[in-house]
Short mmCIF file of C-alpha atoms in Angstrom, two decimals:
data_model
loop_
_atom_site.label_atom_id
_atom_site.label_comp_id
_atom_site.label_asym_id
_atom_site.label_seq_id
_atom_site.Cartn_x
_atom_site.Cartn_y
_atom_site.Cartn_z
CA UNK A 1 -1.03 -46.61 37.76
CA UNK A 2 1.59 -45.92 35.14
CA UNK A 3 4.24 -48.61 35.20
CA UNK A 4 7.83 -47.61 35.83
CA UNK A 5 9.02 -49.41 32.72
CA UNK A 6 7.10 -46.83 30.64
CA UNK A 7 8.90 -43.90 32.21
CA UNK A 8 12.17 -42.36 31.30
CA UNK A 9 14.83 -43.95 33.50
CA UNK A 10 16.53 -40.64 34.24
CA UNK A 11 13.31 -38.91 35.26
CA UNK A 12 12.31 -41.86 37.41
CA UNK A 13 15.71 -42.06 39.10
CA UNK A 14 15.67 -38.34 39.88
CA UNK A 15 12.17 -38.57 41.35
CA UNK A 16 13.08 -41.45 43.66
CA UNK A 17 16.36 -39.83 44.67
CA UNK A 18 14.65 -36.53 45.50
CA UNK A 19 12.05 -38.42 47.53
CA UNK A 20 14.81 -40.32 49.35
CA UNK A 21 16.67 -37.11 50.24
CA UNK A 22 13.45 -35.45 51.36
CA UNK A 23 12.35 -38.39 53.52
CA UNK A 24 15.76 -39.24 55.00
CA UNK A 25 15.60 -36.88 58.04
CA UNK A 26 12.13 -38.09 59.02
CA UNK A 27 13.11 -41.74 58.68
CA UNK A 28 16.36 -41.52 60.63
CA UNK A 29 14.66 -39.52 63.38
CA UNK A 30 11.99 -42.21 63.57
CA UNK A 31 14.61 -44.97 63.70
CA UNK A 32 16.40 -43.06 66.46
CA UNK A 33 13.11 -42.72 68.34
CA UNK A 34 12.43 -46.45 68.10
CA UNK A 35 15.92 -47.30 69.30
CA UNK A 36 15.69 -44.97 72.30
CA UNK A 37 12.22 -46.21 73.26
CA UNK A 38 13.26 -49.85 73.18
CA UNK A 39 13.27 -51.15 76.76
CA UNK A 40 16.34 -52.98 77.95
CA UNK A 41 16.48 -56.70 78.64
CA UNK A 42 15.21 -58.00 81.95
CA UNK A 43 12.36 -55.52 82.12
CA UNK A 44 14.60 -52.60 83.03
CA UNK A 45 12.77 -49.41 82.11
CA UNK A 46 14.56 -47.23 79.61
CA UNK A 47 12.34 -44.60 78.05
CA UNK A 48 8.78 -44.06 76.91
CA UNK A 49 6.84 -41.50 74.88
CA UNK A 50 6.10 -38.08 76.45
CA UNK A 51 8.52 -38.73 79.30
CA UNK A 52 11.73 -36.87 80.06
CA UNK A 53 14.87 -38.97 80.21
CA UNK A 54 17.95 -37.44 81.83
CA UNK A 55 21.62 -38.34 81.62
CA UNK A 56 24.24 -36.77 83.85
CA UNK A 57 27.25 -38.23 82.08
CA UNK A 58 29.04 -36.91 79.04
CA UNK A 59 29.30 -38.93 75.83
CA UNK A 60 32.40 -41.10 75.43
CA UNK A 61 33.79 -43.52 72.84
CA UNK A 62 31.06 -46.07 73.65
CA UNK A 63 28.27 -43.65 72.69
CA UNK A 64 26.82 -44.64 69.29
CA UNK A 65 23.25 -43.29 69.32
CA UNK A 66 24.06 -40.29 67.14
CA UNK A 67 27.15 -39.33 65.18
CA UNK A 68 29.44 -36.46 66.22
CA UNK A 69 28.05 -36.07 69.77
CA UNK A 70 29.05 -33.01 71.75
CA UNK A 71 30.95 -33.41 75.03
CA UNK A 72 30.18 -29.98 76.49
CA UNK A 73 26.68 -30.65 77.70
CA UNK A 74 24.68 -33.49 79.17
CA UNK A 75 21.40 -34.35 77.53
CA UNK A 76 17.84 -34.64 78.63
CA UNK A 77 15.31 -35.60 76.01
CA UNK A 78 11.77 -36.68 75.35
CA UNK A 79 9.99 -38.11 72.34
CA UNK A 80 6.69 -36.28 72.05
CA UNK A 81 3.43 -37.59 70.59
CA UNK A 82 0.77 -34.87 70.52
CA UNK A 83 -1.97 -36.53 68.46
CA UNK A 84 -4.19 -37.04 71.53
CA UNK A 85 -3.56 -33.82 73.44
CA UNK A 86 -1.12 -31.31 74.89
CA UNK A 87 1.82 -31.43 77.29
CA UNK A 88 2.95 -29.06 80.04
CA UNK A 89 6.68 -28.37 80.13
CA UNK A 90 8.14 -26.65 83.20
CA UNK A 91 11.44 -24.81 83.02
CA UNK A 92 12.87 -23.68 86.40
CA UNK A 93 14.92 -20.56 87.03
CA UNK A 94 18.30 -21.27 85.45
CA UNK A 95 21.75 -19.94 86.40
CA UNK A 96 23.76 -21.64 83.64
CA UNK A 97 23.56 -22.69 80.00
CA UNK A 98 20.43 -24.83 79.64
CA UNK A 99 19.05 -24.81 76.11
CA UNK A 100 15.83 -26.57 75.12
CA UNK A 101 15.36 -27.31 71.41
CA UNK A 102 12.26 -28.90 69.90
CA UNK A 103 12.60 -30.60 66.53
CA UNK A 104 9.59 -31.59 64.48
CA UNK A 105 9.25 -34.97 62.76
CA UNK A 106 11.43 -33.72 59.88
CA UNK A 107 14.26 -32.41 62.13
CA UNK A 108 13.32 -28.76 61.63
CA UNK A 109 14.21 -26.89 64.83
CA UNK A 110 10.87 -25.24 65.51
CA UNK A 111 11.59 -23.69 68.91
CA UNK A 112 14.48 -22.82 71.24
CA UNK A 113 13.66 -21.91 74.83
CA UNK A 114 15.91 -21.32 77.81
CA UNK A 115 19.44 -20.07 77.19
CA UNK A 116 19.66 -18.44 73.79
CA UNK A 117 15.88 -18.47 73.51
CA UNK A 118 13.52 -16.76 75.92
CA UNK A 119 15.96 -16.52 78.82
CA UNK A 120 16.53 -18.01 82.26
CA UNK A 121 13.24 -17.15 83.95
CA UNK A 122 10.98 -19.85 85.37
CA UNK A 123 8.29 -20.60 82.77
CA UNK A 124 5.47 -23.04 82.15
CA UNK A 125 4.80 -23.95 78.52
CA UNK A 126 1.85 -25.64 76.85
CA UNK A 127 3.16 -27.79 73.99
CA UNK A 128 0.47 -28.34 71.37
CA UNK A 129 0.34 -30.18 68.06
CA UNK A 130 -1.40 -29.34 64.78
CA UNK A 131 -4.75 -30.86 65.81
CA UNK A 132 -5.11 -29.17 69.21
CA UNK A 133 -8.43 -27.31 69.52
CA UNK A 134 -8.49 -26.58 73.25
CA UNK A 135 -7.87 -23.43 75.22
CA UNK A 136 -4.48 -22.07 76.25
CA UNK A 137 -4.74 -20.91 79.87
CA UNK A 138 -3.11 -17.57 80.66
CA UNK A 139 -0.45 -19.11 82.92
CA UNK A 140 1.09 -20.99 80.00
CA UNK A 141 3.31 -19.85 77.16
CA UNK A 142 2.21 -21.75 74.05
CA UNK A 143 4.62 -23.76 71.91
CA UNK A 144 2.79 -24.74 68.73
CA UNK A 145 4.33 -27.52 66.64
CA UNK A 146 3.46 -28.46 63.04
CA UNK A 147 3.80 -32.24 63.55
CA UNK A 148 2.46 -34.65 66.16
CA UNK A 149 5.76 -36.43 66.66
CA UNK A 150 8.58 -34.24 67.93
CA UNK A 151 11.93 -34.54 69.65
CA UNK A 152 12.67 -32.38 72.69
CA UNK A 153 16.40 -32.04 73.39
CA UNK A 154 17.82 -30.29 76.47
CA UNK A 155 21.51 -29.43 76.64
CA UNK A 156 22.90 -28.52 80.08
CA UNK A 157 26.51 -27.44 80.46
CA UNK A 158 28.53 -29.42 82.99
CA UNK A 159 31.69 -28.17 84.70
CA UNK A 160 33.42 -31.46 85.38
CA UNK A 161 32.70 -34.50 87.53
CA UNK A 162 32.26 -32.42 90.67
CA UNK A 163 29.32 -30.68 89.01
CA UNK A 164 27.23 -33.81 88.40
CA UNK A 165 25.03 -33.52 91.50
CA UNK A 166 24.13 -29.91 90.71
CA UNK A 167 23.23 -30.90 87.15
CA UNK A 168 21.01 -33.68 88.51
CA UNK A 169 19.26 -31.15 90.76
CA UNK A 170 18.53 -28.90 87.78
CA UNK A 171 17.27 -31.86 85.76
CA UNK A 172 14.88 -32.92 88.54
CA UNK A 173 13.26 -29.48 88.45
CA UNK A 174 12.59 -29.69 84.70
CA UNK A 175 9.29 -31.54 84.21
CA UNK A 176 7.00 -32.74 81.43
CA UNK A 177 3.42 -33.87 82.08
CA UNK A 178 0.05 -34.31 80.29
CA UNK A 179 -2.22 -31.26 80.20
CA UNK A 180 -5.52 -31.89 82.02
CA UNK A 181 -5.26 -35.63 81.41
CA UNK A 182 -5.65 -35.12 77.64
CA UNK A 183 -2.91 -37.69 77.07
CA UNK A 184 -3.25 -41.07 78.72
CA UNK A 185 -0.43 -42.73 80.66
CA UNK A 186 1.96 -44.38 78.23
CA UNK A 187 3.26 -47.86 79.03
CA UNK A 188 6.85 -48.80 78.57
CA UNK A 189 7.23 -50.67 75.27
CA UNK A 190 8.25 -54.30 75.23
CA UNK A 191 11.88 -54.98 74.46
CA UNK A 192 12.52 -55.93 70.82
CA UNK A 193 15.91 -57.30 69.91
CA UNK A 194 15.66 -56.01 66.33
CA UNK A 195 15.48 -52.44 67.66
CA UNK A 196 18.96 -52.67 69.16
CA UNK A 197 20.87 -50.93 66.39
CA UNK A 198 22.87 -47.87 65.45
CA UNK A 199 20.38 -45.67 63.55
CA UNK A 200 22.97 -44.57 60.99
CA UNK A 201 23.70 -48.22 60.16
CA UNK A 202 20.07 -49.30 60.27
CA UNK A 203 18.90 -46.72 57.75
CA UNK A 204 21.63 -47.76 55.33
CA UNK A 205 20.46 -51.37 55.51
CA UNK A 206 16.81 -50.64 54.69
CA UNK A 207 15.42 -51.55 51.30
CA UNK A 208 13.60 -48.75 49.49
CA UNK A 209 10.31 -50.48 50.30
CA UNK A 210 11.18 -50.55 54.01
CA UNK A 211 12.49 -46.97 53.92
CA UNK A 212 9.42 -45.51 52.22
CA UNK A 213 7.16 -47.75 54.29
CA UNK A 214 8.35 -45.97 57.44
CA UNK A 215 8.00 -42.60 55.73
CA UNK A 216 4.47 -43.33 54.50
CA UNK A 217 3.36 -44.16 58.05
CA UNK A 218 4.84 -40.92 59.36
CA UNK A 219 3.04 -38.91 56.68
CA UNK A 220 -0.35 -40.00 58.04
CA UNK A 221 -0.05 -37.81 61.14
CA UNK A 222 2.92 -35.54 60.43
CA UNK A 223 2.58 -32.96 57.68
CA UNK A 224 5.76 -31.06 56.83
CA UNK A 225 5.23 -27.30 56.99
CA UNK A 226 7.83 -27.00 54.22
CA UNK A 227 6.63 -29.85 51.99
CA UNK A 228 7.71 -29.59 48.34
CA UNK A 229 5.27 -29.30 45.45
CA UNK A 230 6.53 -32.56 43.97
CA UNK A 231 5.27 -34.49 46.99
CA UNK A 232 2.21 -35.06 44.80
CA UNK A 233 4.43 -36.31 41.97
CA UNK A 234 5.81 -39.08 44.17
CA UNK A 235 2.35 -40.46 44.88
CA UNK A 236 2.41 -42.38 41.59
CA UNK A 237 5.25 -44.45 43.05
CA UNK A 238 3.27 -45.23 46.19
CA UNK A 239 5.12 -42.61 48.25
CA UNK A 240 2.23 -41.03 50.14
CA UNK A 241 0.45 -41.12 53.49
CA UNK A 242 -0.51 -44.73 54.15
CA UNK A 243 0.70 -45.78 50.71
CA UNK A 244 2.71 -48.81 49.62
CA UNK A 245 5.90 -48.15 47.70
CA UNK A 246 5.73 -49.86 44.29
CA UNK A 247 8.76 -52.04 43.79
CA UNK A 248 10.23 -52.88 40.42
CA UNK A 249 11.24 -56.34 39.29
CA UNK A 250 13.74 -57.74 41.83
CA UNK A 251 16.98 -57.23 39.89
CA UNK A 252 16.03 -53.75 38.68
CA UNK A 253 14.90 -52.75 42.19
CA UNK A 254 18.22 -53.87 43.65
CA UNK A 255 20.12 -51.84 41.07
CA UNK A 256 17.96 -48.80 41.80
CA UNK A 257 18.47 -49.17 45.55
CA UNK A 258 22.24 -49.42 45.17
CA UNK A 259 22.36 -46.40 42.89
CA UNK A 260 20.25 -44.25 45.24
CA UNK A 261 22.27 -45.19 48.33
CA UNK A 262 25.63 -44.85 46.60
CA UNK A 263 24.77 -41.38 45.33
CA UNK A 264 23.45 -40.22 48.69
CA UNK A 265 26.50 -41.57 50.54
CA UNK A 266 28.81 -39.85 48.06
CA UNK A 267 27.03 -36.49 48.21
CA UNK A 268 26.92 -36.46 52.01
CA UNK A 269 30.39 -37.91 52.60
CA UNK A 270 32.79 -35.88 54.70
CA UNK A 271 30.27 -34.23 56.98
CA UNK A 272 28.66 -30.81 56.89
CA UNK A 273 30.94 -29.24 54.38
CA UNK A 274 30.27 -25.69 53.31
CA UNK A 275 32.45 -22.68 52.62
CA UNK A 276 36.14 -22.92 53.49
CA UNK A 277 36.32 -19.39 54.85
CA UNK A 278 39.77 -19.95 56.34
CA UNK A 279 42.52 -22.50 55.55
CA UNK A 280 41.48 -25.89 56.91
CA UNK A 281 38.20 -24.71 58.44
CA UNK A 282 34.85 -25.26 56.77
CA UNK A 283 31.80 -23.34 57.94
CA UNK A 284 28.45 -25.13 57.52
CA UNK A 285 25.49 -23.46 55.87
CA UNK A 286 23.83 -20.84 58.09
CA UNK A 287 20.44 -22.46 57.40
CA UNK A 288 21.22 -25.41 59.69
CA UNK A 289 18.23 -26.11 61.91
CA UNK A 290 15.91 -23.80 59.96
CA UNK A 291 16.06 -25.53 56.59
CA UNK A 292 12.69 -24.57 55.08
CA UNK A 293 12.96 -25.93 51.51
CA UNK A 294 16.68 -26.77 51.66
CA UNK A 295 16.00 -30.49 51.71
CA UNK A 296 19.50 -31.64 50.85
CA UNK A 297 21.05 -29.66 53.71
CA UNK A 298 18.42 -31.07 56.05
CA UNK A 299 19.29 -34.62 54.96
CA UNK A 300 23.03 -33.98 55.15
CA UNK A 301 22.74 -32.69 58.71
CA UNK A 302 20.52 -35.64 59.65
CA UNK A 303 23.19 -38.04 58.42
CA UNK A 304 26.22 -36.21 59.80
CA UNK A 305 24.97 -34.30 62.85
CA UNK A 306 21.41 -35.27 63.76
CA UNK A 307 19.85 -32.72 66.11
CA UNK A 308 22.31 -29.92 65.32
CA UNK A 309 21.61 -26.46 66.73
CA UNK A 310 20.81 -23.48 64.49
CA UNK A 311 23.63 -20.91 64.17
CA UNK A 312 21.84 -18.61 66.62
CA UNK A 313 22.79 -21.19 69.26
CA UNK A 314 26.05 -22.66 68.01
CA UNK A 315 28.43 -22.28 65.09
CA UNK A 316 30.17 -25.49 63.97
CA UNK A 317 33.36 -24.88 61.95
CA UNK A 318 34.90 -28.25 61.09
CA UNK A 319 38.33 -29.31 59.87
CA UNK A 320 39.22 -32.32 57.74
CA UNK A 321 42.59 -30.98 56.62
CA UNK A 322 45.40 -28.95 58.12
CA UNK A 323 46.02 -25.36 57.06
CA UNK A 324 48.02 -26.61 54.05
CA UNK A 325 45.14 -28.71 52.76
CA UNK A 326 46.49 -32.12 53.80
CA UNK A 327 44.08 -34.65 55.31
CA UNK A 328 44.24 -34.90 59.11
CA UNK A 329 45.92 -38.21 59.91
CA UNK A 330 46.24 -39.90 63.31
CA UNK A 331 49.73 -41.06 62.41
CA UNK A 332 50.89 -37.44 62.33
CA UNK A 333 51.24 -34.71 64.96
CA UNK A 334 49.52 -31.32 64.81
CA UNK A 335 49.42 -28.02 66.65
CA UNK A 336 46.27 -25.89 66.81
CA UNK A 337 47.55 -22.37 67.42
CA UNK A 338 45.50 -19.56 68.96
CA UNK A 339 47.13 -16.15 68.93
CA UNK A 340 46.95 -14.15 72.17
CA UNK A 341 43.45 -12.80 72.71
CA UNK A 342 42.04 -14.81 69.80
CA UNK A 343 40.13 -17.56 71.60
CA UNK A 344 36.58 -17.92 70.22
CA UNK A 345 34.47 -14.87 71.24
CA UNK A 346 31.16 -15.69 72.95
CA UNK A 347 28.26 -13.86 74.57
CA UNK A 348 27.20 -14.23 78.22
CA UNK A 349 26.76 -17.92 79.11
CA UNK A 350 28.51 -18.91 75.87
CA UNK A 351 31.47 -21.29 75.63
CA UNK A 352 33.55 -23.19 73.09
CA UNK A 353 35.22 -26.55 72.52
CA UNK A 354 37.21 -28.54 69.96
CA UNK A 355 36.20 -32.21 69.65
CA UNK A 356 37.90 -34.99 67.67
CA UNK A 357 36.05 -37.71 65.70
CA UNK A 358 37.14 -40.55 63.48
CA UNK A 359 36.47 -39.62 59.85
CA UNK A 360 34.97 -42.98 58.88
CA UNK A 361 32.06 -43.26 61.33
CA UNK A 362 32.25 -39.83 63.04
CA UNK A 363 32.25 -41.21 66.59
CA UNK A 364 34.52 -40.21 69.47
CA UNK A 365 37.94 -41.88 69.42
CA UNK A 366 38.96 -44.11 72.34
CA UNK A 367 42.22 -43.06 74.00
CA UNK A 368 44.27 -43.77 77.12
CA UNK A 369 43.15 -40.72 79.13
CA UNK A 370 39.50 -40.64 78.05
CA UNK A 371 39.78 -37.12 76.64
CA UNK A 372 37.75 -36.38 73.53
CA UNK A 373 38.04 -32.63 73.30
CA UNK A 374 39.52 -29.41 74.64
CA UNK A 375 37.37 -26.53 75.88
CA UNK A 376 37.37 -23.15 77.58
CA UNK A 377 36.78 -24.79 80.97
CA UNK A 378 40.14 -26.58 80.78
CA UNK A 379 43.21 -25.14 82.53
CA UNK A 380 45.23 -24.71 79.36
CA UNK A 381 48.94 -23.90 79.43
CA UNK A 382 49.77 -20.64 77.64
CA UNK A 383 52.98 -19.84 75.79
CA UNK A 384 55.24 -17.02 76.98
CA UNK A 385 53.67 -14.61 74.49
CA UNK A 386 50.15 -15.43 75.70
CA UNK A 387 49.24 -17.61 72.72
CA UNK A 388 47.85 -21.12 73.24
CA UNK A 389 48.76 -24.34 71.42
CA UNK A 390 46.64 -27.49 71.47
CA UNK A 391 48.61 -30.63 70.62
CA UNK A 392 46.74 -33.20 68.53
CA UNK A 393 48.58 -36.53 68.40
CA UNK A 394 48.35 -40.14 69.52
CA UNK A 395 51.52 -40.16 71.67
CA UNK A 396 51.43 -38.62 75.14
CA UNK A 397 53.48 -35.39 75.19
CA UNK A 398 55.73 -34.16 77.99
CA UNK A 399 53.98 -33.76 81.33
CA UNK A 400 53.76 -29.96 81.10
CA UNK A 401 51.78 -30.23 77.85
CA UNK A 402 49.27 -32.89 78.90
CA UNK A 403 46.61 -30.23 79.79
CA UNK A 404 46.74 -29.11 76.13
CA UNK A 405 46.80 -32.61 74.63
CA UNK A 406 43.94 -33.82 72.43
CA UNK A 407 44.60 -37.52 71.73
CA UNK A 408 44.01 -38.87 68.23
CA UNK A 409 43.78 -42.46 67.02
CA UNK A 410 45.80 -43.96 64.20
CA UNK A 411 43.33 -43.24 61.40
CA UNK A 412 42.03 -40.16 59.61
CA UNK A 413 40.09 -37.82 61.87
CA UNK A 414 38.21 -34.56 61.79
CA UNK A 415 37.68 -31.76 64.27
CA UNK A 416 34.60 -29.73 65.16
CA UNK A 417 35.02 -26.34 66.80
CA UNK A 418 31.75 -25.61 68.58
CA UNK A 419 31.14 -22.00 69.57
CA UNK A 420 27.98 -21.65 71.66
CA UNK A 421 26.22 -18.27 71.78
CA UNK A 422 28.87 -16.84 69.52
CA UNK A 423 29.46 -13.17 68.94
CA UNK A 424 28.68 -11.74 65.51
CA UNK A 425 32.32 -11.51 64.45
CA UNK A 426 32.46 -15.31 64.16
CA UNK A 427 29.57 -15.38 61.70
CA UNK A 428 30.78 -12.35 59.71
CA UNK A 429 34.32 -13.74 59.45
CA UNK A 430 35.95 -10.90 61.37
CA UNK A 431 37.24 -13.47 63.88
CA UNK A 432 39.60 -16.05 62.39
CA UNK A 433 39.81 -19.64 63.68
CA UNK A 434 43.17 -21.09 64.77
CA UNK A 435 45.84 -22.37 62.42
CA UNK A 436 46.22 -26.19 62.26
CA UNK A 437 49.89 -26.96 61.62
CA UNK A 438 51.53 -30.35 61.12
CA UNK A 439 54.49 -30.82 63.48
CA UNK A 440 57.35 -32.20 61.42
#
């Protein structure tokens, strides 16, 4: 093997950085999987492979499993392992927004079923991996996945606390089971204290050897359908299926690790920034979820919005500044102004929301009324001319404006405007998002 000291430093650094960016989504998804599958103390069962796990509560400021969580839908999810066989997924007849996304081991959104996919009809699916050689009975609709490990994410809209029992009923009717006993019963994993972590923090703490060690294990059974040609190039560094990453001398390795992480953090800082189509609002790349060979976008989304929907399901304009270009600051007051008739346009079963996150860690911000966003299900107060103002500030406003109040903290924050099942005019730019004005 050619030693690293014989290689040009610049070429070597670029190779390792490209490998890091490419592998990042797979590694953070794997770390997230391990964290979710870790059983709680005292033997309390939490989650296991190939098993649906439902929640009927919306995310709040204590939720730290993923950054920038949505607060419009409750989640059901399952971590799939298809190396030994197939799974049967049952979707009942649905009368509301219930979207089922399946991400492969590299966070590519391979399939959407349910709302925004194949519709609301009752359907049985056969979920198969790359090694499946069996038959597909006529009663099943096949979902073929390129990797053995996959992440199934179900988003179900909830209409307030009074809707929880109905959501639970829908969740009970959604099932996942082994096909013809091809997959054996999976035991709950033993609790491991070192798996109690925030994935975004854990991945940042990994050495390059640990990082690529996880990736090399994943490569053994999970081939990326969009793998780059230079995957072969990285093999000389020990980055390959079942390989061992070749470390440099300790001091040099530490310098390399710091340089790689610093560059990645810098290039992905500030979230999913794209084109600033309108003052203050940045529209992410339309390739979100269907990245193909856009490896940097895939890594950026994995760091700043793991599990994000493709634009066919949801458009995510985000704001880090007001309409004058000044950073959004919790110490200031703002007004988000919608002109009459200019609320976000959506298709049937679509909806919208504006959610506030702290800019440093991109989690929901704790506040006195437990409100983390404003949405189209809220009873918003309209102005006399029919326009609508949303007040973004830390201090509680007058009583009449509390329905329109989105509390902020004291630090810098950002906003995400989620528009589910959007109409085309949002994507084309015909519809303009609201003005964000500082209140002086």
